[in-house]
Amino acid sequence: MATTINAFPPVHAFNSSRSWVLAIIALIHLGFFWALTSGLARSVISDLHHVTAAFVVESPPKQTPPPPQRIDDPIVQSVYVPDVPLPPTVSDQQDTAPRIVSTVAREQPPIGMPSEPVRPAPVEVGPQIDPRRGLSEPLYPPAVIRSGFEGTVILSVQVLENGRVGEVRLERSSGHAKLDESAMREAKRWKLIPGTRDGVPVVLWRQIPITFRLEGQR
């Protein structure tokens, strides 16, 4: 007797399974609706958003650089150099040479001996007019007298060792050439007492004024 096996479940079994599925779906919708009204779904969605954002913003992992390799210090080989004295240079020879400083010692008189006496300054006496002879008066030019001109001439005369006058210089003019010439011409005829230095006659200069006045000349 042949047995027939159906490839599909019976219709009542399929309907029963479908009813259960619909019931479960309805329960899920009810639960989701309740979650929306109670705020649970919003918190879950918010958490999902946060998690997603965290994954998006996350930066790539930092690569740790490899540790620096240790470099061993180079091995320094010491070389022995014997101490050999170097020949002295020219500058060293000059520096080491003894320096001779020449000093001039001032001669000082021995202690207890008197020093040389200080010479006094020479005594100088200028030329003098001999009171016994005096000085001859110069000529008063007639033309100057008629013009009524007066004045004083200052002469510088060189008196020689014998008292005679050597040179005559005009130190200050009287203001009239005729009077100046007359005074210088007469001064060369003078003879004075010569000047002395330590009692010895010497050549010296002396200034002598000569005044021209019209008193008694008119």
XYZ file of N, CA and C in Angstrom:
654
model
N 0.858 -1.194 0.000
C 0.000 0.000 0.000
C 0.863 1.200 0.000
N 0.670 2.020 -0.922
C 1.532 3.218 -1.066
C 1.118 4.279 -0.109
N 2.212 4.948 0.429
C 1.979 6.058 1.379
C 2.247 7.369 0.674
N 1.344 8.292 0.810
C 1.497 9.601 0.144
C 1.973 10.627 1.159
N 3.064 11.242 0.828
C 3.632 12.284 1.725
C 3.432 13.647 1.049
N 2.765 14.521 1.757
C 2.524 15.865 1.216
C 3.756 16.757 1.437
N 4.106 17.445 0.427
C 5.259 18.394 0.539
C 4.892 19.636 1.305
N 3.660 19.966 1.385
C 3.239 21.187 2.105
C 2.533 20.786 3.346
N 2.622 21.509 4.423
C 1.881 21.205 5.654
C 0.422 21.406 5.420
N -0.334 20.858 6.275
C -1.772 21.008 6.126
C -2.166 22.442 6.280
N -3.324 22.751 5.734
C -3.788 24.150 5.707
C -4.066 24.657 7.092
N -4.558 23.828 7.969
C -4.904 24.333 9.300
C -3.653 24.657 10.072
N -2.587 23.833 9.818
C -1.315 24.155 10.510
C -0.755 25.486 10.022
N -0.845 25.760 8.729
C -0.315 27.023 8.198
C -1.090 28.206 8.739
N -2.360 28.058 8.844
C -3.170 29.162 9.369
C -2.840 29.430 10.816
N -2.595 28.329 11.591
C -2.262 28.529 13.005
C -0.934 29.272 13.138
N 0.049 28.904 12.335
C 1.358 29.586 12.402
C 1.226 31.040 11.990
N 0.450 31.301 11.003
C 0.278 32.692 10.542
C -0.366 33.531 11.626
N -1.285 32.924 12.350
C -1.953 33.675 13.420
C -0.950 34.067 14.480
N -0.074 33.138 14.815
C 0.951 33.462 15.815
C 1.887 34.570 15.322
N 2.241 34.514 14.099
C 3.147 35.552 13.569
C 2.481 36.907 13.601
N 1.232 36.945 13.197
C 0.511 38.218 13.221
C 0.387 38.736 14.637
N 0.158 37.799 15.580
C 0.037 38.226 16.972
C 1.346 38.809 17.469
N 2.457 38.177 17.098
C 3.775 38.677 17.548
C 4.053 40.043 16.943
N 3.709 40.189 15.639
C 3.938 41.490 14.986
C 3.102 42.562 15.646
N 1.877 42.203 15.974
C 1.016 43.181 16.636
C 1.579 43.566 17.977
N 2.103 42.588 18.709
C 2.705 42.907 20.009
C 3.933 43.821 19.846
N 4.694 43.537 18.793
C 5.884 44.385 18.567
C 5.462 45.813 18.275
N 4.430 45.977 17.422
C 3.961 47.330 17.122
C 3.439 48.021 18.366
N 2.702 47.251 19.190
C 2.190 47.844 20.426
C 3.345 48.272 21.334
N 4.339 47.376 21.414
C 5.491 47.739 22.268
C 6.239 48.952 21.737
N 6.366 49.041 20.409
C 7.061 50.188 19.821
C 6.272 51.470 20.041
N 4.925 51.352 19.920
C 4.071 52.514 20.153
C 4.166 52.969 21.601
N 4.205 52.004 22.485
C 4.324 52.356 23.912
C 5.673 53.005 24.198
N 6.701 52.480 23.529
C 8.036 53.053 23.740
C 8.104 54.487 23.240
N 7.433 54.767 22.107
C 7.431 56.145 21.599
C 6.741 57.086 22.555
N 5.579 56.595 23.086
C 4.835 57.466 23.999
C 5.563 57.656 25.309
N 6.308 56.691 25.761
C 6.989 56.792 27.059
C 8.367 57.426 26.949
N 8.923 57.638 25.755
C 10.246 58.271 25.592
C 11.374 57.278 25.544
N 11.086 55.995 25.710
C 12.162 54.996 25.691
C 12.778 54.881 24.319
N 11.900 54.927 23.306
C 12.430 54.795 21.943
C 13.318 55.979 21.588
N 12.897 57.193 22.086
C 13.728 58.365 21.767
C 15.114 58.259 22.380
N 15.158 57.731 23.637
C 16.468 57.581 24.277
C 17.311 56.556 23.571
N 16.652 55.483 23.097
C 17.407 54.445 22.381
C 17.941 54.991 21.071
N 17.053 55.732 20.354
C 17.491 56.329 19.080
C 18.615 57.332 19.311
N 18.453 58.109 20.416
C 19.506 59.080 20.726
C 20.820 58.391 20.996
N 20.744 57.261 21.732
C 21.981 56.521 22.010
C 22.581 55.983 20.738
N 21.697 55.526 19.843
C 22.214 55.014 18.570
C 22.915 56.122 17.783
N 22.282 57.323 17.805
C 22.923 58.448 17.108
C 24.286 58.761 17.695
N 24.331 58.748 19.063
C 25.613 59.061 19.712
C 26.657 58.044 19.346
N 26.277 56.827 19.321
C 27.250 55.776 18.988
C 27.735 55.940 17.568
N 26.806 56.257 16.668
C 27.190 56.441 15.269
C 28.127 57.635 15.110
N 27.794 58.729 15.820
C 28.644 59.914 15.739
C 30.028 59.623 16.278
N 30.059 58.820 17.336
C 31.362 58.486 17.908
C 32.208 57.742 16.915
N 31.609 56.861 16.186
C 32.376 56.106 15.187
C 32.835 57.001 14.053
N 32.052 58.002 13.698
C 32.412 58.861 12.571
C 33.553 59.800 12.947
N 33.488 60.370 14.176
C 34.461 61.388 14.588
C 35.779 60.777 15.010
N 35.764 59.540 15.324
C 36.966 58.923 15.889
C 38.129 59.072 14.913
N 39.234 59.611 15.441
C 40.438 59.824 14.620
C 41.223 58.542 14.535
N 42.000 58.417 13.493
C 42.788 57.191 13.369
C 43.783 57.072 14.505
N 44.067 55.880 14.893
C 44.991 55.689 16.026
C 46.357 56.283 15.718
N 46.912 56.939 16.744
C 48.229 57.559 16.593
C 49.288 56.477 16.502
N 50.160 56.724 15.576
C 51.258 55.784 15.422
C 52.389 56.174 16.364
N 52.693 55.271 17.227
C 53.769 55.519 18.192
C 55.105 55.405 17.480
N 55.900 56.497 17.492
C 57.192 56.407 16.794
C 58.083 55.385 17.458
N 58.854 54.730 16.681
C 59.747 53.722 17.272
C 60.756 54.390 18.181
N 61.114 53.721 19.244
C 62.101 54.306 20.170
C 63.411 54.582 19.457
N 64.074 55.724 19.813
C 65.345 56.045 19.137
C 66.381 54.977 19.390
N 67.058 54.718 18.320
C 68.093 53.710 18.446
C 69.290 54.285 19.185
N 69.812 53.546 20.011
C 70.964 53.975 20.807
C 72.215 53.922 19.951
N 72.886 55.039 19.943
C 74.124 55.123 19.167
C 75.278 55.051 20.141
N 75.993 54.076 20.015
C 77.131 53.901 20.911
C 78.190 54.955 20.605
N 78.757 55.504 21.684
C 79.821 56.492 21.512
C 81.006 55.862 20.811
N 81.594 56.638 19.885
C 82.755 56.056 19.200
C 83.903 55.834 20.161
N 84.569 54.846 19.928
C 85.703 54.495 20.786
C 86.883 55.367 20.370
N 87.358 56.188 21.323
C 88.481 57.072 21.053
C 89.747 56.395 21.527
N 90.625 56.256 20.622
C 91.890 55.633 20.970
C 92.869 56.724 21.378
N 93.420 56.619 22.533
C 94.388 57.597 23.016
C 95.752 57.296 22.435
N 96.409 58.411 22.039
C 97.739 58.283 21.445
C 98.721 58.945 22.377
N 99.722 58.308 22.720
C 100.738 58.837 23.621
C 101.747 59.642 22.821
N 101.899 60.905 23.225
C 102.864 61.796 22.572
C 103.909 62.166 23.592
N 105.133 61.799 23.394
C 106.163 62.143 24.389
C 106.403 63.645 24.396
N 106.664 64.170 25.581
C 106.952 65.597 25.733
C 108.346 65.883 25.212
N 108.399 66.646 24.127
C 109.690 67.028 23.540
C 109.810 68.537 23.664
N 110.797 69.051 24.369
C 110.918 70.517 24.506
C 111.159 71.170 23.166
N 110.380 72.217 22.887
C 110.516 72.950 21.635
C 111.658 73.943 21.737
N 112.334 74.207 20.630
C 113.417 75.210 20.674
C 112.847 76.588 20.948
N 113.505 77.372 21.751
C 112.980 78.719 22.074
C 112.920 79.587 20.846
N 111.839 80.346 20.725
C 111.678 81.265 19.606
C 112.425 82.556 19.877
N 112.444 83.400 18.850
C 113.166 84.668 18.986
C 112.518 85.555 20.027
N 111.155 85.545 20.025
C 110.448 86.387 20.998
C 110.710 85.921 22.407
N 110.784 84.552 22.617
C 111.058 84.045 23.958
C 112.448 84.446 24.410
N 113.416 84.397 23.466
C 114.761 84.784 23.845
C 114.825 86.258 24.216
N 114.042 87.059 23.484
C 114.049 88.482 23.813
C 113.392 88.750 25.143
N 112.310 88.003 25.425
C 111.610 88.232 26.681
C 112.432 87.777 27.869
N 113.157 86.660 27.693
C 113.915 86.137 28.822
C 115.211 86.889 29.041
N 115.626 87.679 28.063
C 116.879 88.418 28.235
C 116.706 89.470 29.311
N 117.686 89.658 30.139
C 117.554 90.657 31.213
C 117.475 92.054 30.641
N 116.575 92.815 31.177
C 116.399 94.189 30.723
C 117.278 95.105 31.541
N 118.025 95.934 30.818
C 118.936 96.861 31.473
C 118.304 98.237 31.420
N 118.026 98.773 32.555
C 117.431 100.099 32.654
C 118.507 101.044 33.128
N 118.788 102.004 32.276
C 119.835 102.963 32.626
C 119.222 104.104 33.405
N 119.790 104.396 34.491
C 119.336 105.505 35.323
C 120.521 106.416 35.586
N 120.236 107.678 35.529
C 121.279 108.667 35.791
C 121.097 109.165 37.211
N 122.035 108.843 38.018
C 121.955 109.250 39.420
C 122.411 110.693 39.543
N 121.607 111.455 40.223
C 121.970 112.841 40.443
C 123.035 112.924 41.530
N 124.031 113.694 41.173
C 125.090 113.858 42.150
C 124.591 114.734 43.290
N 124.647 114.198 44.441
C 124.241 114.933 45.627
C 125.479 115.236 46.461
N 125.496 116.393 47.016
C 126.672 116.718 47.840
C 126.747 115.792 49.039
N 127.933 115.449 49.414
C 128.070 114.585 50.607
C 127.422 115.224 51.808
N 126.958 114.348 52.679
C 126.299 114.840 53.890
C 127.339 115.537 54.751
N 126.976 116.684 55.226
C 127.858 117.426 56.108
C 128.677 118.475 55.398
N 128.726 118.416 54.016
C 129.504 119.405 53.281
C 128.585 120.512 52.785
N 128.991 121.760 52.849
C 128.126 122.866 52.403
C 127.978 122.854 50.889
N 126.782 123.195 50.406
C 126.541 123.289 48.973
C 127.122 124.583 48.427
N 127.161 124.671 47.087
C 127.730 125.857 46.465
C 126.882 127.077 46.798
N 127.508 128.183 47.079
C 126.737 129.389 47.407
C 125.956 129.886 46.200
N 124.777 130.407 46.454
C 123.928 130.939 45.397
C 124.439 132.316 44.998
N 124.687 132.447 43.695
C 125.188 133.721 43.218
C 124.067 134.746 43.183
N 124.312 135.919 43.690
C 123.269 136.950 43.648
C 123.061 137.453 42.231
N 121.875 137.968 41.983
C 121.567 138.528 40.668
C 122.465 139.732 40.407
N 122.863 139.912 39.155
C 123.745 141.049 38.867
C 123.043 142.376 39.137
N 123.803 143.297 39.658
C 123.278 144.627 39.957
C 123.516 145.504 38.732
N 122.406 146.012 38.184
C 122.488 146.802 36.953
C 122.001 148.222 37.236
N 122.796 149.169 36.812
C 122.465 150.584 36.984
C 122.398 151.218 35.604
N 121.265 151.866 35.291
C 121.079 152.470 33.983
C 121.900 153.739 33.795
N 121.987 154.190 32.545
C 122.727 155.437 32.268
C 122.092 156.633 32.991
N 122.937 157.551 33.410
C 122.472 158.718 34.147
C 122.936 160.002 33.440
N 122.143 161.063 33.669
C 122.519 162.373 33.131
C 123.525 163.014 34.096
N 124.632 163.464 33.555
C 125.665 164.078 34.400
C 125.137 165.415 34.922
N 124.983 165.516 36.256
C 124.421 166.775 36.782
C 125.338 167.982 36.547
N 126.622 167.738 36.352
C 127.539 168.845 36.155
C 127.424 169.410 34.745
N 127.098 168.557 33.800
C 127.049 169.005 32.409
C 125.623 169.176 31.917
N 124.727 168.286 32.337
C 123.360 168.347 31.835
C 123.296 167.919 30.373
N 122.180 168.245 29.722
C 121.974 167.917 28.307
C 121.730 169.204 27.532
N 122.361 169.297 26.411
C 122.168 170.481 25.570
C 120.762 170.459 24.973
N 120.170 171.668 24.877
C 118.813 171.766 24.354
C 118.825 171.781 22.829
N 117.834 171.096 22.201
C 117.757 171.120 20.727
C 117.253 172.483 20.227
N 117.463 172.733 18.957
C 117.038 173.988 18.359
C 115.533 173.969 18.138
N 114.931 175.108 18.524
C 113.484 175.256 18.268
C 113.369 175.890 16.881
N 112.917 175.186 15.878
C 112.906 175.745 14.514
C 112.071 177.029 14.449
N 112.586 178.079 13.797
C 111.839 179.340 13.707
C 110.491 179.196 13.019
N 110.415 178.355 12.009
C 109.128 178.180 11.314
C 108.075 177.593 12.241
N 108.519 176.712 13.139
C 107.571 176.098 14.087
C 107.163 177.125 15.132
N 108.111 178.008 15.512
C 107.782 179.048 16.487
C 106.738 179.992 15.918
N 106.904 180.381 14.647
C 105.947 181.281 14.037
C 104.561 180.646 13.935
N 104.547 179.324 13.761
C 103.234 178.649 13.690
C 102.630 178.443 15.060
N 103.450 178.664 16.131
C 102.944 178.516 17.492
C 102.717 177.070 17.916
N 103.481 176.173 17.354
C 103.276 174.747 17.672
C 104.180 174.333 18.825
N 103.647 173.570 19.773
C 104.386 173.019 20.899
C 104.198 171.499 20.925
N 105.073 170.805 21.704
C 104.931 169.352 21.822
C 106.070 168.730 22.593
N 105.905 167.435 22.893
C 106.921 166.676 23.636
C 107.343 165.468 22.811
N 108.644 165.278 22.677
C 109.222 164.143 21.955
C 109.842 163.195 22.977
N 109.597 161.879 22.817
C 110.238 160.882 23.683
C 111.198 160.080 22.818
N 112.488 160.132 23.211
C 113.535 159.437 22.480
C 114.074 158.285 23.318
N 114.521 157.228 22.621
C 115.218 156.116 23.269
C 116.644 156.139 22.751
N 117.601 156.402 23.661
C 118.996 156.569 23.257
C 119.824 155.403 23.775
N 120.799 154.984 22.958
C 121.728 153.929 23.339
C 123.004 154.579 23.869
N 123.311 154.313 25.137
C 124.488 154.909 25.770
C 125.601 153.869 25.774
N 126.725 154.201 25.170
C 127.861 153.285 25.091
C 128.644 153.279 26.402
N 129.717 152.411 26.431
C 130.505 152.296 27.658
C 131.219 153.609 28.019
N 131.533 154.443 27.016
C 132.212 155.718 27.281
C 131.242 156.855 27.535
N 129.925 156.579 27.530
C 128.947 157.617 27.802
C 128.400 158.286 26.563
N 129.016 158.055 25.399
C 128.521 158.654 24.177
C 127.232 157.955 23.732
N 126.445 158.664 22.896
C 125.181 158.119 22.386
C 125.453 157.430 21.066
N 125.022 156.164 20.981
C 125.212 155.416 19.747
C 124.017 155.582 18.804
N 122.908 154.960 19.114
C 121.713 155.041 18.273
C 120.636 155.844 18.990
N 119.755 156.437 18.183
C 118.626 157.203 18.704
C 117.356 156.717 18.004
N 116.328 156.398 18.788
C 115.046 155.935 18.235
C 113.934 156.851 18.716
N 112.984 157.081 17.832
C 111.824 157.904 18.169
C 110.746 156.999 18.780
N 110.517 157.143 20.066
C 109.510 156.339 20.753
C 108.121 156.951 20.606
N 108.028 158.297 20.721
C 106.734 158.969 20.549
C 106.967 160.328 19.921
N 106.205 160.618 18.865
C 106.377 161.870 18.138
C 105.671 163.010 18.856
N 106.169 164.207 18.597
C 105.543 165.410 19.158
C 104.348 165.845 18.335
N 104.235 165.305 17.148
C 103.166 165.698 16.260
C 103.639 166.619 15.157
N 104.930 166.998 15.230
C 105.484 167.871 14.199
C 106.847 167.307 13.814
N 107.052 167.072 12.507
C 108.295 166.449 12.052
C 109.515 167.321 12.339
N 109.365 168.643 12.244
C 110.500 169.531 12.486
C 111.007 169.402 13.915
N 110.118 169.299 14.863
C 110.521 169.148 16.261
C 111.176 167.783 16.488
N 110.649 166.725 15.883
C 111.226 165.383 16.064
C 112.646 165.330 15.505
N 112.846 165.886 14.322
C 114.174 165.862 13.705
C 115.177 166.687 14.521
N 114.753 167.813 15.031
C 115.646 168.658 15.827
C 116.062 167.947 17.104
N 115.136 167.227 17.755
C 115.464 166.528 18.999
C 116.414 165.364 18.735
N 116.217 164.594 17.691
C 117.077 163.443 17.404
C 118.478 163.911 16.988
N 118.543 165.006 16.285
C 119.844 165.517 15.841
C 120.670 166.000 17.029
N 120.031 166.641 17.992
C 120.754 167.135 19.167
C 121.125 166.003 20.116
N 120.309 164.920 20.183
C 120.590 163.830 21.119
C 121.889 163.114 20.777
N 122.286 163.095 19.531
C 123.518 162.413 19.152
C 124.772 163.170 19.628
N 124.617 164.385 20.135
C 125.745 165.145 20.652
C 125.896 164.974 22.157
N 124.945 164.272 22.769
C 124.975 164.165 24.226
C 126.054 163.205 24.691
N 126.432 163.446 25.974
C 127.313 162.514 26.668
C 126.757 162.319 28.073
N 126.551 161.040 28.434
C 125.944 160.711 29.727
C 126.910 159.847 30.538
N 126.527 159.577 31.763
C 127.270 158.624 32.589
C 126.832 157.227 32.164
N 127.735 156.365 31.713
C 127.327 155.052 31.202
C 126.719 154.184 32.300
N 125.883 153.265 31.845
C 125.318 152.312 32.785
C 126.319 151.222 33.127
N 126.092 150.542 34.269
C 127.014 149.508 34.735
C 126.238 148.250 35.122
N 126.961 147.112 35.056
C 126.434 145.831 35.554
C 127.503 145.246 36.468
N 127.166 145.173 37.737
C 128.126 144.774 38.776
C 129.351 145.695 38.770
N 129.088 147.004 38.544
C 130.154 148.003 38.582
C 130.944 148.132 37.311
N 130.616 147.353 36.288
C 131.360 147.398 35.026
C 130.519 148.136 33.995
N 131.096 149.148 33.291
C 130.316 149.877 32.278
C 129.870 148.947 31.144
N 128.615 149.068 30.767
C 128.033 148.258 29.687
C 127.144 149.155 28.838
N 126.762 148.625 27.658
C 125.872 149.358 26.758
C 124.435 149.147 27.220
N 123.737 150.237 27.484
C 122.348 150.175 27.926
C 121.552 151.274 27.230
N 120.211 151.059 27.228
C 119.297 152.023 26.620
C 118.573 152.788 27.718
N 118.198 154.054 27.313
C 117.419 154.885 28.227
C 116.520 155.795 27.424
N 115.288 156.012 27.965
C 114.341 156.927 27.330
C 114.480 158.322 27.962
N 114.466 159.331 27.074
C 114.598 160.720 27.533
C 113.534 161.551 26.831
N 112.659 162.248 27.587
C 111.656 163.133 26.976
C 112.230 164.547 26.748
N 111.801 165.181 25.649
C 112.206 166.556 25.327
C 110.939 167.341 25.021
N 110.730 168.433 25.756
C 109.522 169.237 25.608
C 109.870 170.570 24.944
N 109.093 170.922 23.930
C 109.239 172.203 23.233
C 108.106 173.112 23.694
N 108.497 174.276 24.304
C 107.523 175.261 24.750
C 107.899 176.622 24.165
N 106.887 177.474 24.028
C 107.093 178.796 23.427
C 107.328 179.878 24.464
N 107.431 179.536 25.720
C 107.652 180.551 26.742
C 109.023 181.196 26.522
N 109.012 182.525 26.373
C 110.251 183.264 26.179
C 110.823 183.132 24.791
N 110.139 182.454 23.881
C 110.651 182.313 22.522
C 110.081 183.361 21.582
N 109.021 184.066 21.977
C 108.427 185.056 21.103
C 109.039 186.413 21.325
